[in-house]
Coordinates of C-alpha atoms and ligand atoms in Angstrom, one line a residue:
Chain A
M1 CA -0.2 40.1 -114.9
L2 CA -0.2 36.1 -115.1
E3 CA 2.6 34.4 -117.3
I4 CA 1.6 30.4 -117.5
K5 CA 4.3 28.7 -118.8
N6 CA 4.6 25.2 -120.4
L7 CA 2.3 24.0 -117.8
N8 CA 1.8 20.4 -116.9
V9 CA -0.8 19.0 -113.9
T10 CA -1.8 15.1 -113.5
V11 CA -5.1 14.4 -112.0
E12 CA -5.3 11.5 -110.4
E13 CA -2.9 9.9 -112.2
K14 CA -4.5 11.6 -115.6
Q15 CA -2.4 14.3 -117.7
I16 CA -5.0 16.9 -118.2
L17 CA -3.0 20.4 -118.0
K18 CA -0.1 19.5 -121.8
N19 CA 2.0 22.1 -122.0
L20 CA 0.0 25.5 -121.5
N21 CA 1.4 28.7 -121.8
L22 CA -1.2 32.2 -121.6
N23 CA -0.3 35.4 -120.9
I24 CA -2.6 37.8 -119.1
G25 CA -2.2 41.4 -119.3
K26 CA -3.2 44.1 -117.1
G27 CA -6.9 45.4 -117.2
E28 CA -7.4 42.5 -120.4
V29 CA -10.6 40.5 -120.5
H30 CA -9.9 36.8 -121.3
A31 CA -11.9 34.5 -123.1
I32 CA -11.3 30.6 -122.7
M33 CA -13.9 28.0 -124.9
G34 CA -14.1 24.9 -125.7
P35 CA -15.7 20.8 -125.9
N36 CA -16.6 19.2 -122.5
G37 CA -13.5 17.2 -120.3
S38 CA -10.4 19.8 -122.1
G39 CA -9.6 21.1 -118.8
K40 CA -11.0 24.1 -118.7
S41 CA -11.7 24.1 -114.6
T42 CA -9.0 22.4 -114.4
I43 CA -6.8 25.6 -115.4
A44 CA -8.7 27.6 -112.9
H45 CA -8.2 25.3 -109.5
T46 CA -4.6 24.6 -110.8
L47 CA -4.2 28.4 -110.4
A48 CA -6.5 28.1 -107.2
G49 CA -4.3 25.7 -105.6
K50 CA -7.2 23.2 -105.5
P51 CA -5.5 20.2 -103.2
N52 CA -4.6 16.6 -105.6
Y53 CA -4.1 18.9 -108.9
N54 CA -0.3 18.1 -109.4
V55 CA 1.6 20.2 -111.6
D56 CA 4.5 18.3 -113.1
S57 CA 6.0 21.1 -114.1
G58 CA 5.9 24.6 -115.9
E59 CA 5.7 28.2 -113.8
V60 CA 2.9 30.3 -112.9
N61 CA 4.0 33.7 -112.2
L62 CA 1.2 36.6 -111.2
N63 CA 2.6 40.0 -110.3
G64 CA 5.7 38.7 -110.9
E65 CA 5.1 36.6 -107.9
D66 CA 5.6 32.6 -108.3
L67 CA 1.7 31.8 -107.2
L68 CA 2.3 27.9 -107.8
S69 CA 4.4 27.9 -103.9
K70 CA 1.4 30.1 -102.7
D71 CA -1.1 28.4 -99.8
P72 CA -4.8 28.6 -102.4
Y73 CA -5.8 30.5 -99.2
E74 CA -2.0 33.9 -99.5
R75 CA -3.1 33.3 -103.6
S76 CA -6.4 34.8 -103.0
L77 CA -5.1 37.0 -100.2
N78 CA -2.6 38.4 -103.8
G79 CA -5.5 38.7 -105.6
L80 CA -6.6 35.8 -107.3
F81 CA -9.8 34.6 -108.0
L82 CA -11.8 32.3 -108.8
A83 CA -16.1 32.2 -109.4
F84 CA -16.3 27.8 -109.1
Q85 CA -18.8 26.5 -111.2
Y86 CA -20.0 24.5 -109.2
P87 CA -19.8 26.6 -106.2
I88 CA -20.3 25.0 -103.1
E89 CA -22.4 24.8 -99.6
L90 CA -21.5 24.9 -96.7
P91 CA -24.8 24.2 -94.5
G92 CA -24.8 26.2 -90.8
V93 CA -23.2 29.1 -91.9
T94 CA -25.4 32.1 -93.5
N95 CA -24.3 33.9 -96.0
A96 CA -24.1 37.1 -94.0
S97 CA -21.5 36.1 -91.6
Y98 CA -20.1 34.3 -93.9
L99 CA -18.8 37.1 -96.5
K100 CA -18.1 38.6 -93.6
Q101 CA -16.1 37.0 -92.2
I102 CA -14.1 36.6 -96.2
V103 CA -13.8 39.9 -96.5
N104 CA -12.3 40.7 -92.8
A105 CA -9.8 37.8 -93.6
H106 CA -8.6 40.3 -96.8
R107 CA -8.6 43.2 -94.1
K108 CA -6.8 41.6 -91.9
S109 CA -3.9 40.8 -94.5
R110 CA -3.9 43.7 -95.7
K111 CA -3.5 45.1 -91.5
E112 CA -6.9 46.9 -91.1
T113 CA -9.5 46.9 -88.9
P114 CA -12.5 44.5 -88.9
I115 CA -15.3 46.7 -91.0
D116 CA -18.3 48.1 -88.3
A117 CA -20.9 46.2 -88.7
G118 CA -23.3 48.9 -90.1
E119 CA -21.1 49.7 -92.5
F120 CA -21.0 46.3 -93.4
L121 CA -24.9 45.7 -93.9
K122 CA -24.9 48.8 -96.3
I123 CA -22.1 48.1 -98.9
L124 CA -24.1 44.5 -98.9
K125 CA -27.2 45.4 -99.4
E126 CA -25.7 48.0 -102.8
K127 CA -23.9 44.9 -103.8
S128 CA -26.7 42.7 -103.8
K129 CA -28.9 45.7 -105.4
L130 CA -26.7 45.8 -108.2
L131 CA -27.3 41.5 -108.7
D132 CA -31.3 42.1 -108.3
I133 CA -29.8 39.5 -104.9
P134 CA -32.5 40.3 -102.1
M135 CA -32.1 41.0 -98.6
D136 CA -33.3 37.7 -96.9
M137 CA -31.0 35.1 -99.0
H138 CA -28.2 37.3 -97.3
S139 CA -29.4 34.9 -93.3
R140 CA -29.6 31.1 -95.1
F141 CA -26.8 29.1 -95.2
V142 CA -24.2 30.1 -97.9
N143 CA -25.2 27.7 -101.5
A144 CA -27.7 26.1 -99.1
G145 CA -31.0 25.5 -101.4
F146 CA -29.6 28.0 -103.4
S147 CA -30.9 27.6 -106.6
G148 CA -28.5 27.7 -109.7
G149 CA -28.6 31.0 -110.7
E150 CA -28.4 31.9 -107.1
K151 CA -25.6 30.4 -106.5
K152 CA -23.2 32.1 -109.5
K153 CA -24.7 35.4 -108.4
N154 CA -23.7 34.6 -105.3
E155 CA -20.3 34.1 -106.4
V156 CA -20.0 37.3 -108.5
L157 CA -20.8 39.5 -105.4
Q158 CA -18.0 37.5 -103.2
M159 CA -16.2 38.7 -105.8
D160 CA -17.0 42.4 -105.9
L161 CA -16.3 42.1 -102.2
L162 CA -13.1 41.4 -102.2
N163 CA -11.5 43.3 -105.1
P164 CA -9.8 41.0 -106.8
S165 CA -6.6 42.0 -109.4
L166 CA -6.8 38.8 -111.4
I167 CA -10.2 37.1 -111.7
I168 CA -11.3 34.2 -113.2
M169 CA -14.8 33.3 -114.0
D170 CA -15.9 28.7 -114.3
E171 CA -18.8 29.4 -116.6
T172 CA -20.7 32.2 -114.7
D173 CA -23.4 32.4 -117.0
S174 CA -24.3 28.9 -116.1
G175 CA -27.5 28.9 -114.9
L176 CA -28.5 32.3 -115.6
D177 CA -32.0 32.9 -116.8
V178 CA -31.8 35.4 -120.0
D179 CA -32.8 38.6 -117.0
A180 CA -30.2 37.3 -114.9
L181 CA -27.8 37.2 -117.0
K182 CA -27.3 40.5 -117.6
T183 CA -27.7 41.5 -113.7
T184 CA -24.9 39.7 -114.0
A185 CA -23.2 41.1 -116.5
D186 CA -23.1 44.3 -115.9
A187 CA -22.2 44.0 -112.7
I188 CA -19.2 42.2 -114.0
N189 CA -18.1 44.7 -116.4
K190 CA -18.8 47.4 -113.4
L191 CA -15.3 45.5 -112.3
R192 CA -13.3 45.6 -115.1
N193 CA -10.8 48.4 -114.8
D194 CA -7.1 48.7 -116.3
E195 CA -5.5 46.9 -113.0
R196 CA -7.8 44.4 -112.9
S197 CA -8.1 41.0 -116.0
F198 CA -10.4 38.6 -116.3
I199 CA -10.7 35.2 -118.0
I200 CA -14.0 33.9 -119.4
I201 CA -15.4 29.8 -119.3
T202 CA -17.9 30.0 -121.3
H203 CA -19.5 27.4 -123.7
Y204 CA -22.2 30.7 -125.0
L205 CA -21.2 33.6 -127.3
R206 CA -24.2 35.3 -125.4
L207 CA -22.2 36.3 -122.4
L208 CA -19.9 37.4 -124.7
E209 CA -22.2 40.0 -126.6
Y210 CA -22.4 41.7 -122.9
I211 CA -18.3 41.4 -121.9
E212 CA -16.5 42.0 -124.8
P213 CA -13.1 40.0 -124.6
D214 CA -9.7 41.9 -126.3
Y215 CA -9.2 37.6 -126.8
V216 CA -10.5 34.4 -127.0
H217 CA -9.1 31.0 -126.9
V218 CA -10.2 27.9 -127.8
F219 CA -9.1 24.7 -125.9
Q220 CA -8.7 21.4 -126.5
N221 CA -6.6 18.7 -125.3
G222 CA -5.0 20.5 -121.7
S223 CA -3.5 23.3 -124.6
V224 CA -4.4 26.1 -127.2
I225 CA -5.3 24.9 -129.7
E226 CA -6.4 28.8 -131.0
T227 CA -5.4 32.6 -130.6
G228 CA -7.7 35.1 -131.9
D229 CA -10.0 38.4 -131.1
K230 CA -13.9 38.7 -130.3
T231 CA -15.4 36.7 -133.9
L232 CA -12.9 33.1 -133.2
A233 CA -16.3 33.9 -130.1
S234 CA -18.7 33.6 -132.2
R235 CA -17.4 31.5 -135.5
I236 CA -17.1 28.8 -132.8
D237 CA -20.5 29.6 -131.9
Q238 CA -22.1 28.5 -135.2
E239 CA -19.6 25.6 -136.7
G240 CA -18.8 24.1 -133.4
Y241 CA -15.3 22.9 -132.2
S242 CA -14.8 20.1 -135.3
Chain B
M1 CA -44.8 39.9 -65.1
K2 CA -43.1 40.6 -62.0
T3 CA -38.9 40.9 -61.4
L4 CA -38.1 38.8 -59.3
T5 CA -33.8 39.7 -58.1
P6 CA -31.8 37.0 -57.6
S7 CA -31.3 36.3 -54.4
I8 CA -27.7 33.3 -53.5
M9 CA -27.6 30.7 -50.2
E10 CA -24.3 29.3 -49.7
L11 CA -25.1 25.6 -49.3
T12 CA -21.2 24.3 -48.3
D13 CA -18.0 26.3 -49.5
N14 CA -17.6 25.0 -52.3
F15 CA -21.4 24.8 -53.5
S16 CA -23.8 27.6 -54.0
I17 CA -27.5 28.3 -55.7
E18 CA -28.1 31.7 -57.1
T19 CA -32.1 31.7 -57.4
N20 CA -35.0 34.0 -58.7
S21 CA -38.4 32.4 -57.2
M22 CA -40.1 32.1 -53.9
D23 CA -41.3 29.3 -55.2
L24 CA -39.8 27.0 -54.9
S25 CA -38.0 25.3 -52.0
I26 CA -35.2 23.5 -51.5
S27 CA -33.1 22.1 -48.4
H28 CA -29.6 20.2 -48.2
E29 CA -27.6 18.5 -45.8
I30 CA -24.3 17.0 -45.2
I31 CA -23.1 13.1 -45.4
N32 CA -20.4 11.6 -45.6
D33 CA -18.8 15.2 -47.3
E34 CA -22.0 14.6 -50.3
L35 CA -23.8 17.8 -50.6
K36 CA -27.7 16.1 -51.1
L37 CA -30.1 18.6 -52.4
K38 CA -33.9 18.4 -52.0
I39 CA -35.5 20.6 -54.9
T40 CA -40.0 21.2 -55.8
A41 CA -40.6 23.3 -57.6
N42 CA -43.9 25.1 -57.6
Y43 CA -46.1 26.4 -61.0
S44 CA -44.9 30.2 -60.4
Q45 CA -46.6 33.0 -63.4
I46 CA -42.6 33.3 -64.3
P47 CA -40.5 30.5 -64.3
S48 CA -38.0 29.8 -61.9
R49 CA -35.1 29.8 -62.3
I50 CA -32.0 27.5 -60.8
K51 CA -27.9 28.8 -61.4
L52 CA -25.3 26.4 -60.2
I53 CA -22.5 28.2 -59.1
S54 CA -19.2 26.5 -57.9
S55 CA -15.6 27.9 -55.4
N56 CA -13.4 24.8 -57.7
R57 CA -12.6 24.6 -53.8
S58 CA -12.0 20.9 -53.9
N59 CA -13.6 18.0 -55.2
F60 CA -17.1 17.3 -55.0
K61 CA -19.8 15.2 -54.5
I62 CA -23.5 16.2 -55.1
I63 CA -27.2 14.6 -55.3
A64 CA -30.5 16.0 -56.4
D65 CA -34.0 15.0 -56.4
I66 CA -35.7 17.1 -58.0
Y67 CA -39.3 17.7 -58.1
L68 CA -41.9 19.9 -60.8
N69 CA -45.3 19.6 -58.9
E70 CA -48.2 20.0 -61.4
N71 CA -47.5 22.6 -64.3
A72 CA -44.4 23.9 -62.4
T73 CA -41.2 25.6 -64.9
L74 CA -37.5 24.9 -63.6
E75 CA -34.7 26.0 -65.7
I76 CA -31.5 24.8 -63.6
I77 CA -28.2 26.5 -65.5
D78 CA -24.8 25.2 -64.7
E79 CA -22.3 27.1 -66.5
N80 CA -19.1 26.8 -64.4
D81 CA -15.6 26.3 -65.6
Y82 CA -14.6 23.4 -63.0
I83 CA -11.0 22.3 -62.6
I84 CA -11.9 20.1 -59.9
D85 CA -13.3 16.2 -59.8
T86 CA -17.5 16.5 -59.9
S87 CA -20.1 14.0 -60.0
F88 CA -23.4 14.9 -60.1
I89 CA -26.2 12.1 -59.0
F90 CA -29.9 14.2 -60.9
K91 CA -33.2 12.4 -60.3
S92 CA -36.2 14.4 -61.6
F93 CA -39.6 13.4 -61.6
L94 CA -42.1 16.0 -63.2
A95 CA -45.8 15.9 -62.3
S96 CA -47.9 16.6 -65.3
R97 CA -47.2 19.6 -67.5
S98 CA -44.0 20.8 -65.1
V99 CA -41.1 22.0 -68.3
L100 CA -38.5 21.3 -66.2
E101 CA -35.2 23.3 -68.8
L102 CA -31.2 21.8 -68.2
Y103 CA -28.7 24.3 -69.2
R104 CA -24.8 22.6 -68.9
F105 CA -21.9 24.9 -70.2
N106 CA -19.1 23.4 -68.9
K107 CA -15.8 23.5 -69.7
F108 CA -13.6 20.6 -67.8
Q109 CA -9.8 21.0 -67.2
S110 CA -8.0 18.1 -69.3
D111 CA -6.4 16.8 -65.4
T112 CA -9.7 15.8 -63.9
N113 CA -13.0 13.6 -63.6
N114 CA -16.3 14.3 -64.1
S115 CA -19.3 12.4 -63.7
F116 CA -23.0 13.5 -64.5
V117 CA -25.3 10.8 -64.2
H118 CA -29.6 12.0 -64.0
T119 CA -32.0 10.0 -63.8
C120 CA -35.6 11.6 -65.1
N121 CA -39.4 10.1 -65.1
M122 CA -42.2 12.2 -66.9
S123 CA -45.5 12.4 -66.2
N124 CA -48.3 13.0 -68.5
G125 CA -48.1 15.7 -70.7
S126 CA -44.3 17.0 -69.2
I127 CA -41.3 18.4 -71.0
F128 CA -37.8 18.0 -70.5
K129 CA -35.7 19.7 -72.6
D130 CA -32.2 19.1 -72.2
F131 CA -28.7 20.5 -73.8
N132 CA -25.5 19.8 -73.0
F133 CA -21.7 21.2 -74.1
T134 CA -18.8 19.6 -72.8
N135 CA -15.0 19.9 -73.7
G136 CA -14.8 16.6 -72.3
S137 CA -11.5 15.6 -69.9
D138 CA -9.2 12.9 -69.1
F139 CA -13.0 11.1 -68.2
T140 CA -16.0 12.6 -69.1
N141 CA -19.4 10.6 -68.7
N142 CA -22.9 12.2 -69.1
E143 CA -25.3 9.5 -68.7
T144 CA -29.1 10.3 -68.9
K145 CA -31.8 8.2 -69.1
I146 CA -35.9 9.0 -69.8
N147 CA -38.5 7.6 -68.8
L148 CA -41.7 8.9 -70.4
N149 CA -44.0 6.9 -68.4
E150 CA -47.4 9.0 -69.1
E151 CA -49.2 10.4 -72.3
N152 CA -47.1 13.2 -74.4
A153 CA -44.8 13.7 -72.0
K154 CA -41.9 14.7 -74.0
Y155 CA -37.9 14.8 -74.0
V156 CA -35.8 17.1 -76.0
G157 CA -31.6 16.6 -75.8
S158 CA -29.1 17.8 -77.2
G159 CA -25.5 17.3 -76.7
V160 CA -22.3 18.8 -77.5
V161 CA -18.5 17.0 -77.2
M162 CA -16.0 19.5 -78.5
S163 CA -12.9 17.6 -77.4
N164 CA -8.9 18.6 -77.7
S165 CA -7.5 15.6 -75.8
S166 CA -10.3 14.4 -73.8
K167 CA -11.6 11.6 -73.1
C168 CA -16.1 11.4 -73.0
E169 CA -18.2 9.2 -72.5
N170 CA -21.7 9.7 -73.7
N171 CA -25.4 7.0 -72.8
L172 CA -28.5 7.6 -72.8
E173 CA -31.6 5.8 -73.1
I174 CA -34.9 6.6 -73.0
R175 CA -37.5 5.0 -72.4
H176 CA -41.5 5.2 -74.1
L177 CA -43.7 3.6 -71.8
S178 CA -46.3 5.1 -72.8
K179 CA -48.5 6.6 -76.4
S180 CA -48.4 9.7 -77.9
A181 CA -44.6 10.2 -76.2
V182 CA -42.2 12.5 -77.8
S183 CA -38.8 12.2 -78.0
D184 CA -36.4 14.2 -80.3
C185 CA -32.2 13.8 -79.6
S186 CA -28.9 15.7 -81.2
F187 CA -25.4 14.5 -80.0
K188 CA -22.5 15.9 -82.5
A189 CA -19.3 15.8 -81.5
V190 CA -15.7 18.1 -82.4
T191 CA -12.3 15.7 -81.7
R192 CA -8.8 16.6 -82.1
G193 CA -5.8 15.8 -80.2
S194 CA -6.1 12.5 -79.9
S195 CA -9.8 11.9 -78.3
N196 CA -11.6 9.4 -77.5
V197 CA -15.7 10.5 -77.8
S198 CA -18.7 7.9 -77.7
F199 CA -22.7 8.0 -77.2
K200 CA -24.7 4.6 -77.3
G201 CA -28.8 6.4 -77.6
K202 CA -31.3 3.8 -77.0
V203 CA -34.4 4.0 -77.6
F204 CA -36.5 1.4 -76.4
V205 CA -40.5 1.8 -77.0
D206 CA -42.7 -0.4 -75.0
E207 CA -45.7 -2.5 -76.8
N208 CA -48.0 -0.4 -75.6
C209 CA -46.8 2.5 -76.7
S210 CA -49.2 3.9 -80.2
N211 CA -48.4 6.7 -81.2
T212 CA -45.5 7.3 -80.7
Q213 CA -42.7 10.1 -82.3
S214 CA -38.9 9.2 -81.9
N215 CA -35.5 10.5 -83.2
Q216 CA -32.6 9.8 -82.9
I217 CA -29.3 11.6 -85.8
S218 CA -25.8 11.5 -83.8
K219 CA -23.2 13.5 -86.2
G220 CA -19.3 13.3 -85.5
L221 CA -16.5 15.0 -86.7
L222 CA -12.3 14.2 -87.0
I223 CA -10.7 17.7 -87.5
D224 CA -6.6 15.4 -86.3
E225 CA -6.3 11.2 -87.9
E226 CA -5.7 10.2 -84.0
S227 CA -8.4 10.7 -82.5
K228 CA -12.1 8.0 -82.4
I229 CA -15.9 8.8 -82.4
N230 CA -17.8 5.9 -81.5
L231 CA -21.2 6.3 -82.7
T232 CA -23.7 3.8 -81.4
P233 CA -27.9 3.9 -81.6
I234 CA -29.9 1.8 -80.2
L235 CA -33.2 0.8 -81.1
E236 CA -35.8 -1.7 -79.8
I237 CA -38.9 -0.6 -81.1
N238 CA -42.8 -3.4 -79.4
N239 CA -44.7 -1.1 -81.9
D240 CA -45.8 -0.9 -85.3
D241 CA -47.3 3.3 -84.5
V242 CA -44.6 4.9 -84.3
V243 CA -43.0 7.4 -86.6
C244 CA -39.2 7.5 -85.8
S245 CA -35.7 8.6 -87.4
H246 CA -32.5 7.7 -86.8
G247 CA -29.3 8.1 -88.0
A248 CA -25.3 8.1 -87.4
A249 CA -21.8 9.3 -89.0
S250 CA -18.9 10.5 -88.4
G251 CA -16.1 12.1 -90.7
K252 CA -13.6 14.0 -91.3
A253 CA -14.2 18.0 -92.6
D254 CA -15.2 17.4 -96.4
E255 CA -11.9 19.2 -98.1
E256 CA -13.8 21.1 -101.2
V257 CA -15.8 23.1 -98.4
L258 CA -12.2 23.9 -97.2
F259 CA -10.8 24.8 -100.2
Y260 CA -13.9 26.8 -101.3
L261 CA -12.4 28.6 -98.2
A262 CA -9.6 28.5 -98.8
S263 CA -10.1 30.1 -102.6
R264 CA -11.3 33.2 -100.9
G265 CA -9.2 33.6 -98.3
I266 CA -9.2 32.0 -95.3
S267 CA -6.0 30.2 -93.4
K268 CA -6.5 26.6 -92.8
S269 CA -6.8 26.9 -89.6
E270 CA -9.9 29.4 -89.7
A271 CA -11.5 27.6 -92.8
E272 CA -11.8 25.0 -89.3
R273 CA -12.5 26.8 -87.0
I274 CA -15.4 27.9 -89.2
Y275 CA -16.4 24.2 -91.0
I276 CA -17.2 23.9 -86.5
Q277 CA -18.8 26.4 -86.3
G278 CA -21.5 25.2 -89.4
F279 CA -21.6 21.7 -88.5
L280 CA -22.9 22.1 -84.5
S281 CA -25.0 25.6 -85.4
E282 CA -27.4 22.8 -87.0
F283 CA -27.6 21.6 -82.5
I284 CA -27.9 25.3 -81.7
E285 CA -31.4 25.6 -83.6
K286 CA -32.9 23.0 -80.8
I287 CA -32.8 25.9 -77.9
E288 CA -35.5 27.7 -78.2
D289 CA -34.5 30.2 -75.2
A290 CA -32.6 33.9 -77.1
E291 CA -30.7 33.3 -74.2
M292 CA -29.6 30.7 -73.7
Q293 CA -28.4 29.8 -77.4
A294 CA -26.6 32.8 -77.3
K295 CA -24.5 31.0 -74.4
G296 CA -23.8 27.3 -76.5
Q297 CA -23.5 29.7 -79.9
N298 CA -20.3 31.1 -77.4
F299 CA -19.4 28.6 -76.2
I300 CA -18.7 27.1 -79.5
N301 CA -16.8 29.7 -80.7
E302 CA -14.9 29.9 -77.6
N303 CA -13.4 26.2 -78.0
C304 CA -13.5 25.8 -81.8
Ligands
ATP1 N1 -10.5 14.1 -109.8 C1 -10.7 13.6 -111.0 N2 -10.4 12.8 -110.7 C2 -10.3 12.4 -112.8 N3 -10.4 12.4 -113.2 C3 -10.5 14.5 -113.4 C4 -10.6 14.9 -112.2 N4 -11.5 16.0 -112.3 C5 -11.0 16.0 -113.5 N5 -10.6 15.5 -113.5 C6 -11.0 14.7 -115.4 O1 -10.2 15.6 -116.6 C7 -10.7 16.5 -117.3 C8 -11.0 17.8 -117.9 O2 -11.6 18.2 -116.3 P1 -12.6 19.8 -116.5 O3 -13.0 19.7 -115.4 O4 -11.2 20.4 -116.2 O5 -12.8 20.0 -118.2 P2 -13.6 20.9 -118.2 O6 -13.0 20.8 -119.8 O7 -13.8 22.0 -117.2 O8 -15.6 20.7 -118.8 P3 -16.7 21.2 -118.4 O9 -16.8 22.6 -119.5 O10 -17.5 20.2 -119.2 O11 -16.8 22.1 -117.7 C9 -12.2 15.8 -117.9 O12 -11.8 14.6 -117.9 C10 -12.8 15.1 -116.1 O13 -12.8 14.1 -116.7
MG2 MG1 -15.3 22.8 -116.3

């Protein structure tokens, strides 16, 4: 599904990713753990195509296609979804209108007609309920003045609405309270299936106790230094990285 | 509430007025190709409404004197798309507690010249709501001068310029000449295609004007590299008892926001459109009248 080969990435003239290799199969859940500043968000941003993230060398294939030559929006339309570590605020646009527009962008690329207003509202209610998101949040401007946890839930809601095949979650658990973490993890587990793969970037074992990963990678200084199963996460939780 | 069927008055082969009200008197004459209008609004239960309708046959100049008697409410709406040169000179006089609402939603053809000059004199407790949406043309000039002559007069105004290869100059002068008056104005411009937009917002507060409130905000969004936006706030405040907030800023679209939208499958041009809509919608909420707010939103949606 996703193959990253010898990836080297420079941001602002500083090399961050160093010869990174990672393979993710269909339906697999991979966790990435690693110290602050080791380059975890940089992988996420590079895969999503953030401007000024310069790929010096290496290859990335998603579902057999070259990912890096595609525009960021095409990557999303091709099934990639990044839940941001720091979701962006979009003043002046209500969350409901924004969510509808992103859903319609995906429908349009599949040559489907725009979603019917009533049907959208029904889906929005259903999926918001799953995440314990109050409906009045959708009449506010996108992420503007949302609490840290509300922003993260809104990311998961978008992930659910867009039906992606590869999901990258960058510290989605940071900022969620204990109950919200459980609700959100339950919602994410509902999205797990044989076709859909996950990269979960996290600092905490707790999320991985709810969403059991198939593999855990330890990231340091721009590349993977160790790979194991979920017991590796417990070891890091107890012993740290040093 | 009683309703009135609108009636249409043809003034010239170029210009008609649609009105809903019998509490209005309108007279006109044509001197040297200029249409001179005199409009007087009286108090009525249903607010008086005037729609300006242009047949776009030839260039025109209109000079209008507008009188609002005590407690009168008058809405003036101009939603013409103009393909000719236009020149409006409005002089309005608002008696105590009268309310003037002026809504302009105008698309101008690019090779035209358009000018709108308005001087408004406001009495005790009168309100003027002034909203202007335009796309600009080869040359568009908006000049508004507000005299808050008496206590508790209130001016609320907003300008939106969505410019594409056009030039648009905006001058707003607000003079607080009596105490306890309020002025609140915002200006927003979005430019594309080597446009040039300027806004000069002058606020003058006279010595004896205690308890004055004045807000002014102007913001510019540059979509292409070649466009220019010039925002110049000028403040002259001669009294200490004034609550004032003023700001001006212009810049490009935030790349982080555009990337966020892209990461959700939104193409660059569509992302810019959403961004512009968001940028301008801050303004929209100032229009209290739901019908007019919808017209403003529509103008933004159609032109970005
Ligand atoms: N735009 C930038 N300019 C300069 N340096 C940057 C930029 N973006 C990231 N970096 C640097 O790249 C390194 C990796 O950052 P990254 O955000 O990928 O770390 P991370 O592993 O996600 O950390 P955290 O756990 O704190 O989220 C850091 O040293 C960071 O300062
Ligand atoms: Mg990070």
